[in-house]
Amino acid sequence: MGGGGAVMGRGERLLVVLAPMAAVAAVALGLRIGAGSAVRAAVVVGAPASGAGTGLAWQLSAYDEDRGIREAAVLPDVEVVARSGEREARWRGPTDEDGTAEMLLPLPEGPLHLEVRAGKALLARGDAAIPAGLSRPPPGPAWARFARREGALLLDVAVLGQRVGSGFPASIWVRATDGATHAPVAGVAVTPESDASFATATPTTTTDARGWAHVVATPMGHAVAMLLHARAPDGRTGEWDGGLFVSPGAAQLTADERCAPDRGPVLDVVVPTLRTTAYVEIDDARGRAWAAAVPLAAAGGAMPHATVRAPRLAPGLYWAVAADDPAGASQLGPGTVVRPFFVAASDEAALAMGLERDECAPRPDPRETPRALSVCLALAGATPVPRWTALEGFTMQHARDSERRQLGLGIGLGAILLAVLLEAALLLRAAVRSRARLRAASSEEGGAVPVARAWSVGVGVLVALLGFALLAAFLARVD
C-alpha cells in the first residue's frame, strides 16, 4: 500500500487542539473587557436664576451605580468647572451624607458647558441647556381653607408660610370683616376653641384698625383642626372652622422679616429629627437665589440646630425654604417649611414689594408699619421653583460601557472566527489527504473509494464548526 505517514503532522494536530482553547480564552477575555462594572457619576439639577444677582444656584448629586441600583456617593472633594461663552466659574466642595452638594455659579443664565470631577475621575461632562419657556408659576392664594364660615362677621385666616411644623409655634393672622359691606372691623375678640391638637399662647386676641388679629398656636400633631370664634363690641359674631396644613417632620425656620441690602440674611434652623443635614434655599419670584446643605449640631439634649448666613441679595421679596431631603423644596412637600422675608432699606420700601396691594399699603400711623409688614408677609403665598436635569453623568458612563461591550464582543467573535477558519482549514486539509490516500489504496486494489469515510470526515468538520457557532451565539446572547 502507498501513501504512508500520518494524515496530520504533529504541529497540525497541536493546532487542532489549541485553536478551540485559544478561542475560549479569547471569549473569556472579551467577556471580561465588556463586562458591566460599578460606575460613579454625577447628576446636576438646574433651576432658573433669580433676580438677586447671585448667579445660578444649582444642585449636584453623586451616585455609585451597580447592576442598576444607585447609592449616594459621599465624596470629600468635587470640582465643577462651568463655562458660558468666554466666562468661566469654578466650584469646589464635598458631598454630604446624601451625596449632594449645593453650588453657586456666578454666571448668567444661558447655555453652559459643565465638567464635574472627583480627583482624577470624570463624573459628568456636557452642555447644560436651559429648557425654553421655563418659568416659576405665580404665587397661589395664601388664605387657609375652611370647612365652615358663618355669622355676621366673616373671618379669613392666613398662616405665615402656609404650612406649619408640629411642635413649633405658628404665626396665624385672622382678618375680621363685615359680612355685608366687607369692611374691616376693629376691636373684634378672636378666641380659638380649645383643642388637644394645638396650644395657643393667649386665649383671646383683638383685631386692630385694619381688622387683623395675631394668633400664635403650636401644633401638637399632624392633623390640626381649628375653630375660631369672633365677637365684635356691638354683639356681632362669626365663626371659622378649618385646619392648619402641617408639614410632617418640618423644621423651625426663622428669619428677620426685613433684611437690609448691605448684609446677608441670617437663617436659623431647628430640626425635630435626628438628621445631621438640612437643605436650605432662598427663592424669589423668578428662581433660585441661593442654597446650602447645612450641617446640624445638637448639644445638651436639644434638637439639632444651625445658623447660616446667606450672601447679600438685591432688594425684593424672597422665600426661605428648609427641607429634610435634597429634593424636598422642589415640590414644597412633606418635611418642608417656608418663611417669606423682604430685602429692603426700610419697612415702607418693603411694603411696596408686597403681593397684596391693599394689605401691603403703608399705614397712616408709623407705629402700625411693623404689624402691616407681618400681615403682608403672611399673604405672600409660596410656590416651588421649577427644576430640570441639566446634566446626567450616567449617560456618558453608560456610553463608555457600551463601547467596552462592543470591544469585548469584537474580540470574542473575532477569535471565534479565526479559530473556525483555522480549524476548518486543518480538517479539510486532513480530509483531502485522507481521501487521496484512500483513492490511491483503492486503485491498487481495484476497488472504489469508500464514500462513507468521506462523509464521516465532512460530518466531523460540521460538528466542529457547530461547536464554534454555539460559542459565538452564547457570546452574542451575553452581550
Short mmCIF file of C-alpha atoms in Angstrom, two decimals:
data_model
loop_
_atom_site.label_atom_id
_atom_site.label_comp_id
_atom_site.label_asym_id
_atom_site.label_seq_id
_atom_site.Cartn_x
_atom_site.Cartn_y
_atom_site.Cartn_z
CA MET A 1 0.00 0.00 0.00
CA GLY A 2 1.19 3.52 -0.80
CA GLY A 3 0.75 6.82 0.95
CA GLY A 4 2.38 6.01 4.28
CA GLY A 5 2.61 8.54 7.08
CA ALA A 6 0.11 10.37 9.27
CA VAL A 7 -2.72 12.38 7.75
CA MET A 8 -1.83 15.33 10.08
CA GLY A 9 1.56 16.42 11.21
CA ARG A 10 2.37 16.96 14.87
CA GLY A 11 2.10 20.74 14.51
CA GLU A 12 -1.29 20.48 12.80
CA ARG A 13 -2.62 18.17 15.50
CA LEU A 14 -1.41 20.63 18.11
CA LEU A 15 -3.20 23.48 16.31
CA VAL A 16 -6.43 21.49 16.17
CA VAL A 17 -6.31 21.11 19.95
CA LEU A 18 -5.11 24.63 20.77
CA ALA A 19 -7.47 26.55 18.44
CA PRO A 20 -10.63 25.85 20.49
CA MET A 21 -8.75 26.51 23.74
CA ALA A 22 -7.45 29.82 22.41
CA ALA A 23 -10.94 30.75 21.20
CA VAL A 24 -12.44 30.02 24.63
CA ALA A 25 -9.68 32.07 26.30
CA ALA A 26 -10.33 34.98 23.92
CA VAL A 27 -14.07 34.76 24.62
CA ALA A 28 -13.36 34.90 28.35
CA LEU A 29 -11.13 37.93 27.80
CA GLY A 30 -13.80 39.60 25.69
CA LEU A 31 -16.42 38.94 28.37
CA ARG A 32 -14.12 40.41 30.99
CA ILE A 33 -13.41 43.54 28.94
CA GLY A 34 -17.07 44.04 28.05
CA ALA A 35 -18.46 43.17 31.47
CA GLY A 36 -20.51 45.91 33.13
CA SER A 37 -18.93 47.36 36.24
CA ALA A 38 -19.93 49.69 39.03
CA VAL A 39 -19.82 53.29 37.83
CA ARG A 40 -19.70 56.60 39.64
CA ALA A 41 -21.37 59.61 38.09
CA ALA A 42 -22.91 62.97 38.94
CA VAL A 43 -26.31 64.45 38.20
CA VAL A 44 -26.71 68.24 38.10
CA VAL A 45 -30.18 69.68 38.70
CA GLY A 46 -30.71 73.18 37.36
CA ALA A 47 -33.11 75.93 38.39
CA PRO A 48 -33.95 79.34 36.91
CA ALA A 49 -31.77 82.23 38.01
CA SER A 50 -33.27 84.69 40.46
CA GLY A 51 -33.21 88.45 40.39
CA ALA A 52 -30.93 88.55 43.43
CA GLY A 53 -27.74 88.90 41.38
CA THR A 54 -26.12 85.83 42.92
CA GLY A 55 -25.86 83.70 39.77
CA LEU A 56 -27.02 80.11 39.33
CA ALA A 57 -27.88 78.09 42.46
CA TRP A 58 -27.75 74.53 41.15
CA GLN A 59 -27.65 71.19 42.93
CA LEU A 60 -25.17 68.36 42.35
CA SER A 61 -25.68 64.75 43.43
CA ALA A 62 -23.10 61.97 43.12
CA TYR A 63 -24.07 58.29 42.93
CA ASP A 64 -22.48 54.87 42.66
CA GLU A 65 -24.43 52.56 40.34
CA ASP A 66 -24.03 48.78 40.31
CA ARG A 67 -26.42 46.43 38.50
CA GLY A 68 -28.93 49.24 38.06
CA ILE A 69 -29.00 50.17 41.78
CA ARG A 70 -27.86 53.66 42.75
CA GLU A 71 -26.45 54.69 46.12
CA ALA A 72 -25.35 58.11 47.29
CA ALA A 73 -21.60 58.69 46.97
CA VAL A 74 -20.03 60.66 49.83
CA LEU A 75 -17.04 62.40 48.25
CA PRO A 76 -14.57 64.63 50.11
CA ASP A 77 -13.67 66.80 47.14
CA VAL A 78 -15.67 67.52 43.99
CA GLU A 79 -14.68 70.17 41.46
CA VAL A 80 -17.06 71.70 38.93
CA VAL A 81 -15.91 73.86 36.02
CA ALA A 82 -18.66 75.80 34.25
CA ARG A 83 -18.17 77.82 31.08
CA SER A 84 -20.57 80.25 29.48
CA GLY A 85 -19.03 81.73 26.36
CA GLU A 86 -15.70 83.17 27.41
CA ARG A 87 -16.62 83.27 31.10
CA GLU A 88 -15.61 80.51 33.48
CA ALA A 89 -16.67 79.71 37.06
CA ARG A 90 -15.38 77.04 39.41
CA TRP A 91 -16.93 75.45 42.46
CA ARG A 92 -15.26 73.02 44.81
CA GLY A 93 -16.51 71.19 47.88
CA PRO A 94 -17.62 67.85 49.36
CA THR A 95 -20.88 65.95 49.02
CA ASP A 96 -22.86 65.23 52.17
CA GLU A 97 -24.42 62.04 53.53
CA ASP A 98 -26.98 62.13 50.69
CA GLY A 99 -24.25 62.53 48.08
CA THR A 100 -25.49 66.08 47.47
CA ALA A 101 -23.83 69.48 47.25
CA GLU A 102 -25.28 72.92 46.58
CA MET A 103 -23.35 75.02 44.07
CA LEU A 104 -23.44 78.76 43.43
CA LEU A 105 -22.04 79.60 39.99
CA PRO A 106 -21.61 83.36 39.35
CA LEU A 107 -22.63 83.07 35.71
CA PRO A 108 -25.53 84.50 33.71
CA GLU A 109 -28.50 82.34 32.81
CA GLY A 110 -27.92 80.61 29.49
CA PRO A 111 -26.27 77.57 27.91
CA LEU A 112 -23.39 76.19 29.96
CA HIS A 113 -20.70 73.58 29.48
CA LEU A 114 -20.10 71.68 32.71
CA GLU A 115 -17.36 69.32 33.78
CA VAL A 116 -17.57 67.51 37.12
CA ARG A 117 -14.59 65.67 38.60
CA ALA A 118 -13.74 63.92 41.84
CA GLY A 119 -9.97 63.73 41.87
CA LYS A 120 -8.97 62.23 38.52
CA ALA A 121 -12.35 60.59 37.96
CA LEU A 122 -14.65 62.31 35.47
CA LEU A 123 -18.21 62.19 36.85
CA ALA A 124 -20.03 64.19 34.18
CA ARG A 125 -19.32 66.36 31.19
CA GLY A 126 -21.55 68.07 28.67
CA ASP A 127 -23.73 71.01 27.76
CA ALA A 128 -26.45 72.08 30.16
CA ALA A 129 -29.10 73.94 28.21
CA ILE A 130 -31.98 75.68 29.95
CA PRO A 131 -35.40 74.49 28.71
CA ALA A 132 -37.34 77.08 26.76
CA GLY A 133 -40.41 78.63 28.34
CA LEU A 134 -39.49 77.56 31.87
CA SER A 135 -40.81 79.99 34.48
CA ARG A 136 -41.93 79.92 38.06
CA PRO A 137 -45.71 79.82 38.46
CA PRO A 138 -47.15 82.86 40.24
CA PRO A 139 -47.72 82.53 43.99
CA GLY A 140 -51.06 80.99 44.86
CA PRO A 141 -53.60 82.29 47.37
CA ALA A 142 -52.29 82.44 50.91
CA TRP A 143 -55.67 82.04 52.63
CA ALA A 144 -56.16 78.85 54.63
CA ARG A 145 -59.01 76.61 53.52
CA PHE A 146 -62.05 76.27 55.74
CA ALA A 147 -64.90 73.80 56.10
CA ARG A 148 -67.35 76.29 57.56
CA ARG A 149 -67.53 80.07 57.85
CA GLU A 150 -70.68 81.78 59.12
CA GLY A 151 -72.02 84.73 61.07
CA ALA A 152 -72.33 88.48 60.63
CA LEU A 153 -68.55 88.68 60.93
CA LEU A 154 -66.53 86.95 58.22
CA LEU A 155 -63.18 85.54 59.27
CA ASP A 156 -60.24 84.81 56.96
CA VAL A 157 -57.06 83.06 58.09
CA ALA A 158 -53.54 83.41 56.69
CA VAL A 159 -50.67 81.31 58.07
CA LEU A 160 -47.13 82.63 57.70
CA GLY A 161 -45.55 80.33 55.10
CA GLN A 162 -48.88 78.46 54.52
CA ARG A 163 -47.56 75.42 56.40
CA VAL A 164 -46.56 74.72 59.96
CA GLY A 165 -44.26 72.26 61.71
CA SER A 166 -45.50 70.08 64.53
CA GLY A 167 -44.14 71.18 67.88
CA PHE A 168 -43.14 74.68 66.75
CA PRO A 169 -45.10 77.93 67.20
CA ALA A 170 -47.02 79.04 64.11
CA SER A 171 -47.83 82.64 63.25
CA ILE A 172 -51.52 82.89 62.26
CA TRP A 173 -53.20 86.09 61.12
CA VAL A 174 -57.00 86.39 61.29
CA ARG A 175 -58.93 89.10 59.45
CA ALA A 176 -62.46 90.10 60.53
CA THR A 177 -64.72 91.89 58.04
CA ASP A 178 -68.37 92.83 57.97
CA GLY A 179 -70.42 90.18 56.23
CA ALA A 180 -72.49 92.75 54.31
CA THR A 181 -70.01 95.52 53.47
CA HIS A 182 -66.75 93.53 53.71
CA ALA A 183 -65.23 96.44 55.57
CA PRO A 184 -62.64 95.58 58.24
CA VAL A 185 -63.97 95.52 61.80
CA ALA A 186 -61.76 96.71 64.66
CA GLY A 187 -61.96 95.58 68.27
CA VAL A 188 -63.20 92.05 67.46
CA ALA A 189 -62.23 89.47 70.07
CA VAL A 190 -60.93 86.31 68.33
CA THR A 191 -60.88 83.20 70.52
CA PRO A 192 -59.61 79.80 69.34
CA GLU A 193 -61.65 76.95 70.76
CA SER A 194 -59.57 74.73 72.99
CA ASP A 195 -58.37 71.59 71.22
CA ALA A 196 -55.85 68.87 72.01
CA SER A 197 -54.21 69.20 68.58
CA PHE A 198 -52.73 72.66 69.25
CA ALA A 199 -51.87 75.03 72.06
CA THR A 200 -52.35 78.81 71.88
CA ALA A 201 -50.07 81.36 73.51
CA THR A 202 -53.00 83.63 74.53
CA PRO A 203 -56.67 82.64 74.85
CA THR A 204 -58.03 85.76 73.07
CA THR A 205 -56.66 88.40 70.73
CA THR A 206 -58.27 91.59 69.39
CA THR A 207 -58.32 92.92 65.84
CA ASP A 208 -56.62 96.22 65.02
CA ALA A 209 -57.93 99.11 62.95
CA ARG A 210 -57.42 97.10 59.75
CA GLY A 211 -59.37 94.14 61.19
CA TRP A 212 -56.34 91.90 61.84
CA ALA A 213 -55.65 89.77 64.91
CA HIS A 214 -52.49 87.74 65.53
CA VAL A 215 -52.80 84.22 66.94
CA VAL A 216 -49.76 82.17 67.93
CA ALA A 217 -50.52 78.45 68.12
CA THR A 218 -48.28 75.39 68.43
CA PRO A 219 -49.49 72.27 66.59
CA MET A 220 -49.20 69.14 68.69
CA GLY A 221 -49.73 66.61 65.92
CA HIS A 222 -50.04 66.20 62.16
CA ALA A 223 -53.78 66.87 61.95
CA VAL A 224 -54.79 70.22 63.40
CA ALA A 225 -58.41 71.36 63.33
CA MET A 226 -59.02 74.98 64.38
CA LEU A 227 -62.34 76.57 65.34
CA LEU A 228 -62.25 80.34 65.79
CA HIS A 229 -64.98 82.36 67.49
CA ALA A 230 -65.27 86.12 66.91
CA ARG A 231 -67.33 88.71 68.76
CA ALA A 232 -67.48 92.44 67.99
CA PRO A 233 -68.14 95.11 70.62
CA ASP A 234 -71.65 95.62 69.16
CA GLY A 235 -72.55 91.94 69.62
CA ARG A 236 -71.99 90.67 66.08
CA THR A 237 -70.42 87.23 65.94
CA GLY A 238 -68.76 84.92 63.45
CA GLU A 239 -67.07 81.54 63.29
CA TRP A 240 -64.35 79.98 61.16
CA ASP A 241 -63.84 76.22 61.12
CA GLY A 242 -60.87 74.83 59.24
CA GLY A 243 -57.45 73.26 59.64
CA LEU A 244 -53.77 74.06 59.51
CA PHE A 245 -51.54 72.50 56.88
CA VAL A 246 -48.99 70.58 58.93
CA SER A 247 -45.80 69.51 57.18
CA PRO A 248 -44.63 66.25 58.82
CA GLY A 249 -41.09 66.47 60.12
CA ALA A 250 -40.72 70.11 59.11
CA ALA A 251 -38.11 72.25 60.79
CA GLN A 252 -38.50 75.55 62.56
CA LEU A 253 -37.13 78.22 60.24
CA THR A 254 -36.77 81.78 61.46
CA ALA A 255 -35.53 84.88 59.66
CA ASP A 256 -35.87 88.63 60.08
CA GLU A 257 -38.95 89.96 58.30
CA ARG A 258 -36.80 92.59 56.65
CA CYS A 259 -33.10 92.41 55.87
CA ALA A 260 -31.03 95.39 54.77
CA PRO A 261 -29.48 95.10 51.28
CA ASP A 262 -25.97 95.66 52.64
CA ARG A 263 -25.92 92.46 54.69
CA GLY A 264 -26.85 88.84 54.06
CA PRO A 265 -29.97 87.30 55.61
CA VAL A 266 -29.39 85.16 58.72
CA LEU A 267 -31.48 81.98 58.90
CA ASP A 268 -31.93 79.82 61.97
CA VAL A 269 -32.94 76.16 61.55
CA VAL A 270 -34.12 73.74 64.25
CA VAL A 271 -34.91 70.18 63.16
CA PRO A 272 -37.14 67.83 65.21
CA THR A 273 -35.49 64.69 63.78
CA LEU A 274 -32.10 63.01 64.13
CA ARG A 275 -30.88 64.17 60.72
CA THR A 276 -27.48 65.79 60.55
CA THR A 277 -28.17 67.90 57.44
CA ALA A 278 -30.86 70.40 56.49
CA TYR A 279 -31.34 71.72 52.96
CA VAL A 280 -31.95 75.47 52.97
CA GLU A 281 -32.54 77.67 49.96
CA ILE A 282 -33.74 81.18 49.16
CA ASP A 283 -36.05 81.79 46.21
CA ASP A 284 -37.66 84.81 44.66
CA ALA A 285 -40.45 85.23 42.13
CA ARG A 286 -38.11 84.30 39.26
CA GLY A 287 -35.98 81.44 40.55
CA ARG A 288 -33.42 80.12 42.99
CA ALA A 289 -31.11 82.69 44.57
CA TRP A 290 -29.00 80.62 46.96
CA ALA A 291 -28.92 77.18 48.58
CA ALA A 292 -26.83 75.26 51.10
CA ALA A 293 -26.67 71.82 52.67
CA VAL A 294 -26.40 72.92 56.29
CA PRO A 295 -24.75 70.60 58.85
CA LEU A 296 -26.72 70.40 62.08
CA ALA A 297 -25.39 70.07 65.60
CA ALA A 298 -27.16 69.08 68.82
CA ALA A 299 -25.91 69.90 72.28
CA GLY A 300 -27.25 69.26 75.76
CA GLY A 301 -30.19 67.17 74.59
CA ALA A 302 -31.54 70.00 72.40
CA MET A 303 -32.85 69.48 68.89
CA PRO A 304 -30.32 69.66 66.03
CA HIS A 305 -29.76 73.30 65.19
CA ALA A 306 -27.83 75.52 62.78
CA THR A 307 -27.49 79.21 62.00
CA VAL A 308 -26.44 80.10 58.47
CA ARG A 309 -25.78 83.41 56.75
CA ALA A 310 -26.72 83.78 53.11
CA PRO A 311 -24.98 86.17 50.72
CA ARG A 312 -26.21 89.70 50.13
CA LEU A 313 -29.30 89.87 47.94
CA ALA A 314 -30.79 92.53 45.74
CA PRO A 315 -33.91 94.27 47.14
CA GLY A 316 -37.07 92.21 46.72
CA LEU A 317 -39.45 89.66 48.21
CA TYR A 318 -37.89 86.27 48.97
CA TRP A 319 -38.92 82.92 50.37
CA ALA A 320 -36.57 80.89 52.56
CA VAL A 321 -37.24 77.15 52.37
CA ALA A 322 -35.92 74.42 54.66
CA ALA A 323 -36.31 70.75 53.66
CA ASP A 324 -35.22 67.45 55.16
CA ASP A 325 -34.05 65.93 51.86
CA PRO A 326 -32.33 67.25 48.72
CA ALA A 327 -35.49 67.22 46.57
CA GLY A 328 -37.96 68.40 49.21
CA ALA A 329 -38.02 72.05 48.17
CA SER A 330 -38.72 71.16 44.53
CA GLN A 331 -42.35 70.33 45.40
CA LEU A 332 -42.76 72.01 48.81
CA GLY A 333 -43.93 68.63 50.04
CA PRO A 334 -43.75 66.93 53.45
CA GLY A 335 -40.79 67.94 55.56
CA THR A 336 -40.57 71.48 54.16
CA VAL A 337 -41.25 74.82 55.76
CA VAL A 338 -41.33 78.30 54.15
CA ARG A 339 -40.59 81.74 55.57
CA PRO A 340 -41.06 84.84 53.36
CA PHE A 341 -38.97 87.94 54.03
CA PHE A 342 -38.08 91.23 52.41
CA VAL A 343 -34.72 92.70 51.45
CA ALA A 344 -35.26 96.43 51.59
CA ALA A 345 -33.75 99.57 53.06
CA SER A 346 -36.92 100.42 55.04
CA ASP A 347 -40.27 98.94 56.05
CA GLU A 348 -42.04 101.32 53.71
CA ALA A 349 -39.89 100.18 50.79
CA ALA A 350 -40.59 96.56 51.75
CA LEU A 351 -44.36 97.07 51.78
CA ALA A 352 -44.18 98.41 48.24
CA MET A 353 -42.87 94.96 47.17
CA GLY A 354 -45.78 93.06 48.69
CA LEU A 355 -48.16 90.90 46.65
CA GLU A 356 -51.40 92.23 48.17
CA ARG A 357 -51.69 95.91 47.30
CA ASP A 358 -54.44 96.73 49.80
CA GLU A 359 -52.99 94.93 52.80
CA CYS A 360 -49.39 95.89 51.99
CA ALA A 361 -50.16 99.60 51.72
CA PRO A 362 -48.30 101.92 54.15
CA ARG A 363 -50.19 102.77 57.34
CA PRO A 364 -51.00 106.37 58.33
CA ASP A 365 -49.63 105.66 61.79
CA PRO A 366 -45.93 104.66 61.53
CA ARG A 367 -46.36 102.56 64.67
CA GLU A 368 -48.57 100.19 62.67
CA THR A 369 -45.98 99.63 59.93
CA PRO A 370 -44.22 96.63 61.54
CA ARG A 371 -47.59 94.91 62.01
CA ALA A 372 -48.50 95.67 58.41
CA LEU A 373 -45.19 94.12 57.33
CA SER A 374 -46.06 90.88 59.16
CA VAL A 375 -49.52 90.73 57.57
CA CYS A 376 -48.04 91.42 54.15
CA LEU A 377 -45.61 88.50 54.52
CA ALA A 378 -48.37 86.17 55.72
CA LEU A 379 -50.19 86.90 52.45
CA ALA A 380 -47.13 86.09 50.32
CA GLY A 381 -48.06 82.64 49.06
CA ALA A 382 -45.19 80.36 48.07
CA THR A 383 -44.80 78.11 45.02
CA PRO A 384 -41.91 75.76 44.25
CA VAL A 385 -39.18 76.81 41.86
CA PRO A 386 -39.20 74.64 38.70
CA ARG A 387 -36.17 72.41 38.16
CA TRP A 388 -34.77 70.18 35.48
CA THR A 389 -31.93 67.71 35.00
CA ALA A 390 -29.23 69.90 33.48
CA LEU A 391 -26.55 67.20 33.17
CA GLU A 392 -26.78 63.41 33.52
CA GLY A 393 -23.37 61.83 34.03
CA PHE A 394 -24.67 58.27 33.77
CA THR A 395 -25.39 58.80 30.07
CA MET A 396 -21.68 59.30 29.49
CA GLN A 397 -20.75 56.34 31.71
CA HIS A 398 -23.24 54.03 30.02
CA ALA A 399 -21.89 55.07 26.61
CA ARG A 400 -18.42 54.04 27.78
CA ASP A 401 -19.80 50.71 28.99
CA SER A 402 -21.42 50.20 25.60
CA GLU A 403 -18.09 50.84 23.85
CA ARG A 404 -16.39 48.32 26.13
CA ARG A 405 -19.09 45.75 25.44
CA GLN A 406 -18.67 46.24 21.71
CA LEU A 407 -14.91 45.87 22.06
CA GLY A 408 -15.28 42.70 24.13
CA LEU A 409 -17.80 41.29 21.69
CA GLY A 410 -15.49 42.07 18.77
CA ILE A 411 -12.56 40.33 20.48
CA GLY A 412 -14.61 37.24 21.27
CA LEU A 413 -16.29 36.90 17.88
CA GLY A 414 -13.05 37.70 16.05
CA ALA A 415 -11.22 34.97 17.94
CA ILE A 416 -14.03 32.50 17.21
CA LEU A 417 -13.94 33.39 13.52
CA LEU A 418 -10.18 32.87 13.32
CA ALA A 419 -10.47 29.61 15.21
CA VAL A 420 -13.26 28.44 12.87
CA LEU A 421 -11.21 29.27 9.79
CA LEU A 422 -8.10 27.62 11.19
CA GLU A 423 -9.96 24.53 12.39
CA ALA A 424 -11.86 24.20 9.10
CA ALA A 425 -8.66 24.58 7.07
CA LEU A 426 -6.87 21.93 9.11
CA LEU A 427 -9.78 19.47 8.99
CA LEU A 428 -10.37 20.00 5.29
CA ARG A 429 -6.70 19.56 4.60
CA ALA A 430 -6.70 16.36 6.59
CA ALA A 431 -9.81 15.24 4.72
CA VAL A 432 -8.17 15.92 1.36
CA ARG A 433 -5.07 13.96 2.37
CA SER A 434 -7.17 11.10 3.70
CA ARG A 435 -9.25 10.97 0.52
CA ALA A 436 -6.13 10.97 -1.66
CA ARG A 437 -4.71 8.05 0.29
CA LEU A 438 -7.98 6.14 0.07
CA ARG A 439 -8.12 6.78 -3.66
CA ALA A 440 -4.57 5.52 -4.06
CA ALA A 441 -5.29 2.44 -1.95
CA SER A 442 -8.47 1.67 -3.87
CA SER A 443 -6.77 1.97 -7.25
CA GLU A 444 -4.13 -0.51 -6.15
CA GLU A 445 -6.79 -2.99 -5.03
CA GLY A 446 -9.11 -2.18 -7.94
CA GLY A 447 -11.98 -1.04 -5.70
CA ALA A 448 -13.98 2.18 -5.29
CA VAL A 449 -13.38 5.00 -2.88
CA PRO A 450 -15.23 4.32 0.39
CA VAL A 451 -17.84 7.12 0.34
CA ALA A 452 -18.81 6.52 3.99
CA ARG A 453 -15.40 7.58 5.20
CA ALA A 454 -15.56 10.78 3.16
CA TRP A 455 -18.97 11.59 4.67
CA SER A 456 -17.58 10.87 8.14
CA VAL A 457 -14.85 13.44 7.63
CA GLY A 458 -17.45 16.02 6.45
CA VAL A 459 -19.63 15.34 9.44
CA GLY A 460 -16.64 15.85 11.72
CA VAL A 461 -15.92 19.23 10.13
CA LEU A 462 -19.55 20.32 10.52
CA VAL A 463 -19.65 19.22 14.17
CA ALA A 464 -16.51 21.24 14.90
CA LEU A 465 -17.98 24.31 13.18
CA LEU A 466 -21.25 23.82 15.08
CA GLY A 467 -19.37 23.95 18.37
CA PHE A 468 -17.80 27.26 17.43
CA ALA A 469 -21.17 28.58 16.25
CA LEU A 470 -22.74 27.73 19.62
CA LEU A 471 -19.91 29.55 21.39
CA ALA A 472 -20.44 32.60 19.19
CA ALA A 473 -24.19 32.52 19.87
CA PHE A 474 -23.54 32.37 23.60
CA LEU A 475 -21.21 35.36 23.41
CA ALA A 476 -23.74 37.39 21.42
CA ARG A 477 -26.53 36.46 23.86
CA VAL A 478 -24.46 37.50 26.86
CA ASP A 479 -23.84 40.90 25.25
#
